[in-house]
XYZ file of C-alpha atoms in Angstrom:
298
model
C 0.000 0.000 0.000
C 1.585 3.295 -1.071
C 1.483 6.587 0.789
C -1.488 8.067 -1.052
C -3.589 4.928 -0.615
C -2.757 4.788 3.094
C -3.735 8.413 3.491
C -7.054 7.894 1.700
C -7.905 4.836 3.817
C -7.023 6.581 7.075
C -8.999 9.683 6.067
C -11.989 7.459 5.272
C -11.847 6.017 8.804
C -11.546 9.500 10.304
C -14.508 10.839 8.306
C -16.843 7.850 8.418
C -16.221 5.866 11.579
C -17.177 6.722 15.133
C -14.217 7.468 17.430
C -13.693 5.010 20.279
C -12.418 7.718 22.620
C -10.905 11.163 22.981
C -7.617 12.208 24.594
C -5.828 15.506 25.222
C -2.316 15.571 23.776
C 0.323 18.349 23.628
C 0.292 19.542 20.028
C 1.814 22.866 18.893
C 2.425 24.040 22.455
C -1.046 23.458 23.824
C -3.249 20.585 24.885
C -5.494 19.533 22.028
C -8.415 17.090 22.414
C -8.099 14.507 19.651
C -10.252 11.522 18.720
C -9.038 7.926 18.952
C -9.745 5.481 16.108
C -9.138 1.820 15.379
C -6.677 1.740 12.486
C -5.943 -1.566 10.706
C -2.327 -2.550 11.329
C -1.896 -3.054 7.582
C -2.374 0.706 7.076
C 0.598 1.626 9.282
C 4.290 2.158 8.655
C 7.015 1.972 11.295
C 9.154 5.052 11.849
C 12.675 3.809 11.123
C 14.128 6.824 12.955
C 12.147 6.118 16.104
C 14.211 7.194 19.117
C 14.301 3.660 20.487
C 16.277 2.245 17.538
C 17.904 5.342 16.034
C 21.474 4.113 16.549
C 20.624 0.757 14.950
C 18.984 2.075 11.799
C 21.625 4.776 11.290
C 24.405 2.207 11.746
C 22.845 -0.075 9.139
C 22.311 2.762 6.698
C 25.918 3.875 7.162
C 26.870 0.339 6.138
C 24.873 0.923 2.929
C 21.919 -1.171 4.075
C 18.714 0.158 2.530
C 15.860 0.250 5.038
C 12.506 0.834 3.393
C 9.756 0.405 6.017
C 7.138 0.195 3.261
C 8.497 -3.159 2.060
C 7.990 -6.465 3.844
C 11.758 -6.840 4.253
C 12.097 -3.378 5.784
C 9.126 -3.959 8.075
C 10.565 -7.240 9.390
C 13.969 -5.645 9.927
C 12.506 -2.792 11.979
C 10.322 -5.194 13.966
C 13.432 -7.187 14.854
C 15.292 -4.078 15.980
C 12.345 -2.936 18.086
C 12.000 -6.334 19.733
C 15.723 -6.675 20.442
C 15.853 -3.201 22.013
C 14.160 -4.561 25.178
C 13.481 -8.326 24.834
C 12.405 -8.995 28.424
C 10.162 -5.938 28.608
C 8.680 -6.805 25.218
C 7.791 -10.310 26.389
C 6.019 -8.840 29.425
C 4.136 -6.330 27.284
C 3.213 -9.024 24.742
C 1.598 -11.112 27.493
C -0.330 -8.069 28.712
C -1.500 -7.135 25.200
C -2.599 -10.725 24.522
C -4.614 -10.820 27.742
C -5.995 -7.276 27.973
C -5.578 -5.800 24.509
C -4.059 -2.404 23.756
C -4.510 -0.129 26.756
C -2.252 2.807 25.803
C -3.245 4.696 22.672
C -0.699 5.275 19.898
C -0.204 8.304 17.650
C 0.147 8.298 13.858
C 0.309 10.843 11.030
C -2.291 11.241 8.301
C -0.166 9.078 6.003
C 0.136 6.257 8.533
C 3.617 6.764 10.015
C 3.703 5.717 13.655
C 4.972 8.590 15.804
C 4.284 6.994 19.175
C 3.658 3.285 19.654
C 6.095 1.607 17.253
C 6.933 -0.993 19.897
C 3.286 -1.667 20.706
C 2.371 -2.001 17.029
C 5.262 -4.444 16.540
C 3.932 -6.595 19.382
C 0.321 -6.375 18.192
C 1.489 -7.781 14.847
C 2.452 -10.926 16.792
C -1.074 -11.467 18.135
C -3.270 -13.186 15.499
C -6.588 -12.128 17.025
C -5.756 -8.413 16.929
C -5.549 -6.666 13.569
C -5.981 -3.002 14.519
C -4.133 -0.252 16.385
C -5.884 2.273 18.622
C -4.456 5.643 17.634
C -4.835 9.389 17.430
C -4.353 10.772 13.915
C -2.225 13.920 13.914
C -3.461 16.508 11.372
C -0.232 16.404 9.364
C 1.736 14.121 7.056
C 5.082 12.840 8.331
C 7.044 15.054 5.919
C 4.598 17.941 6.236
C 6.141 19.530 9.349
C 9.298 17.601 10.314
C 10.417 19.901 13.140
C 6.989 19.983 14.795
C 6.792 16.185 14.631
C 10.332 15.847 16.024
C 9.431 18.226 18.834
C 6.239 16.324 19.598
C 7.951 12.936 19.510
C 10.736 14.134 21.812
C 8.475 15.780 24.391
C 5.863 13.041 24.323
C 8.114 9.993 24.374
C 10.786 11.205 26.772
C 8.067 12.598 29.002
C 5.576 9.737 28.878
C 7.888 6.747 28.501
C 10.914 7.777 30.545
C 10.400 4.777 32.826
C 10.930 2.575 29.786
C 14.621 3.449 29.454
C 16.078 3.875 26.010
C 19.537 2.686 25.056
C 21.686 5.623 26.339
C 23.287 6.224 22.934
C 19.855 6.939 21.424
C 19.478 10.026 23.628
C 22.826 11.471 22.484
C 21.910 10.891 18.845
C 18.450 12.378 19.337
C 19.844 15.566 20.903
C 22.515 15.882 18.210
C 19.846 15.427 15.536
C 17.601 18.038 17.155
C 20.445 20.545 17.389
C 21.353 20.111 13.721
C 17.726 20.383 12.603
C 16.991 23.505 14.692
C 20.246 25.392 14.109
C 20.923 24.128 10.559
C 24.559 23.501 11.454
C 26.730 20.945 13.209
C 27.493 21.488 16.869
C 30.808 23.162 17.758
C 31.726 24.107 21.298
C 33.185 27.467 20.209
C 30.069 28.379 18.185
C 27.036 27.309 20.217
C 23.524 28.205 19.082
C 22.113 29.071 22.508
C 18.553 29.340 21.235
C 18.727 25.781 19.847
C 20.082 24.535 23.185
C 17.277 26.313 25.032
C 14.593 24.792 22.816
C 16.022 21.292 23.110
C 16.084 21.553 26.894
C 12.441 22.688 26.877
C 11.547 19.634 24.810
C 13.644 17.034 26.627
C 13.025 18.284 30.162
C 14.703 16.574 33.081
C 15.766 13.249 31.611
C 18.464 11.217 33.362
C 21.660 13.318 33.317
C 19.910 16.320 31.767
C 18.800 18.844 34.376
C 19.971 22.160 32.895
C 20.743 23.720 29.519
C 24.447 23.156 30.291
C 23.699 19.423 30.370
C 22.391 19.676 26.794
C 25.708 21.302 25.811
C 27.678 18.562 27.573
C 25.576 15.874 25.869
C 26.476 17.429 22.513
C 30.148 17.490 23.558
C 29.999 13.801 24.453
C 28.369 12.970 21.109
C 31.179 14.824 19.343
C 33.679 12.715 21.294
C 31.833 9.574 20.247
C 31.843 10.646 16.582
C 35.564 11.446 16.763
C 36.225 8.005 18.261
C 34.287 6.295 15.462
C 36.104 8.325 12.818
C 39.514 7.503 14.294
C 38.921 3.763 14.005
C 37.081 4.080 10.678
C 33.764 3.072 12.221
C 32.150 6.244 10.846
C 28.449 6.195 11.692
C 28.497 2.653 13.139
C 26.816 3.720 16.365
C 26.357 0.190 17.663
C 30.116 0.271 18.426
C 29.292 2.731 21.235
C 27.075 0.344 23.219
C 27.800 0.120 26.956
C 30.561 2.743 26.758
C 28.600 5.847 27.693
C 30.238 6.436 31.065
C 33.746 6.247 29.621
C 32.925 8.773 26.889
C 31.368 11.126 29.441
C 34.438 10.931 31.673
C 36.846 11.409 28.766
C 34.887 14.410 27.478
C 35.007 15.988 30.921
C 38.769 15.422 31.112
C 39.371 16.947 27.675
C 37.272 20.035 28.485
C 39.070 20.535 31.801
C 42.540 20.070 30.348
C 42.106 22.148 27.212
C 44.060 25.387 27.510
C 41.360 27.574 26.014
C 39.148 26.553 28.924
C 41.700 27.970 31.400
C 42.198 24.667 33.162
C 43.901 24.796 36.536
C 44.456 21.044 36.520
C 47.196 20.845 33.905
C 50.888 20.308 34.743
C 53.567 22.898 33.958
C 54.563 23.015 30.319
C 51.686 20.915 29.039
C 50.333 21.548 25.544
C 47.427 20.556 23.331
C 49.517 17.538 22.256
C 49.249 16.181 25.793
C 45.459 16.536 25.614
C 45.497 14.645 22.307
C 47.627 11.895 23.906
C 45.093 11.600 26.717
C 42.256 11.350 24.202
C 43.930 8.697 22.023
C 45.071 6.538 24.956
C 41.514 6.650 26.294
C 40.148 5.691 22.862
C 42.333 2.571 22.865
C 41.131 1.628 26.344
C 37.505 2.165 25.332
C 37.991 0.057 22.208
C 39.277 -2.938 24.203
C 36.378 -2.492 26.654
C 38.553 -1.554 29.617
C 36.474 -1.764 32.793
C 35.057 1.508 34.103
C 36.705 1.307 37.522
C 40.138 0.848 35.932
C 39.432 3.444 33.245
C 38.741 6.041 35.947
């Protein structure tokens, strides 16, 4: 089913079928009451850049793997990534969905892209007796207002599902992606778009290590360190190579900031130079690559 056909079918449901409920959601900076409909699962398309699997899909694409969620192959690939992101939690949710049905409503665009509920839809596809998805239909196509959708997805998912922890690397990628989209440039510590940082913090809120706008800046610094590490070992864009190494990258980034002369560090030894900072960085990269234990790394 192509995009136009999906849109027509979803519009037909919206115009002709009675809603099964109504929920207030934060859309365009205010709470909007929106109707809930039963949408056939066959009408829906997974969002391959969903925050839960962003590092996985980007890594595959950087290895020249085409991921088209509109094909059966692409759909199965994304379903596998979603399931593997939290296998134990998914098994628990699958049992609940099988017994009770879908309790939490999802959110889709007019052309059937799942904005919230990719994981639930993946699990519902595994239950033969359920062939529909309870969802709100946002009044926009997925490509119609990318920044507004990104903002909504970030605020809604990190706010509503923060107990369902994401892979840590996904958060760094999400914030980097938001910064680039808002500011239209790559992040550099000596040329920070403060307005972009402010907006991202408003969207993300207090999530894990992010409690101030300065934490957004540090998250971007850490992501730059991660990208530099990948480039050094020619793993460019293979974000799965960063798994379970978050704490080491955070510590290294903090060291580099503190020991860089332009930051006025008081921790450096007499006569040190930027070459010593580079040595620190590259030795740390080697230790990270061989999975040196955190306690020894510190």
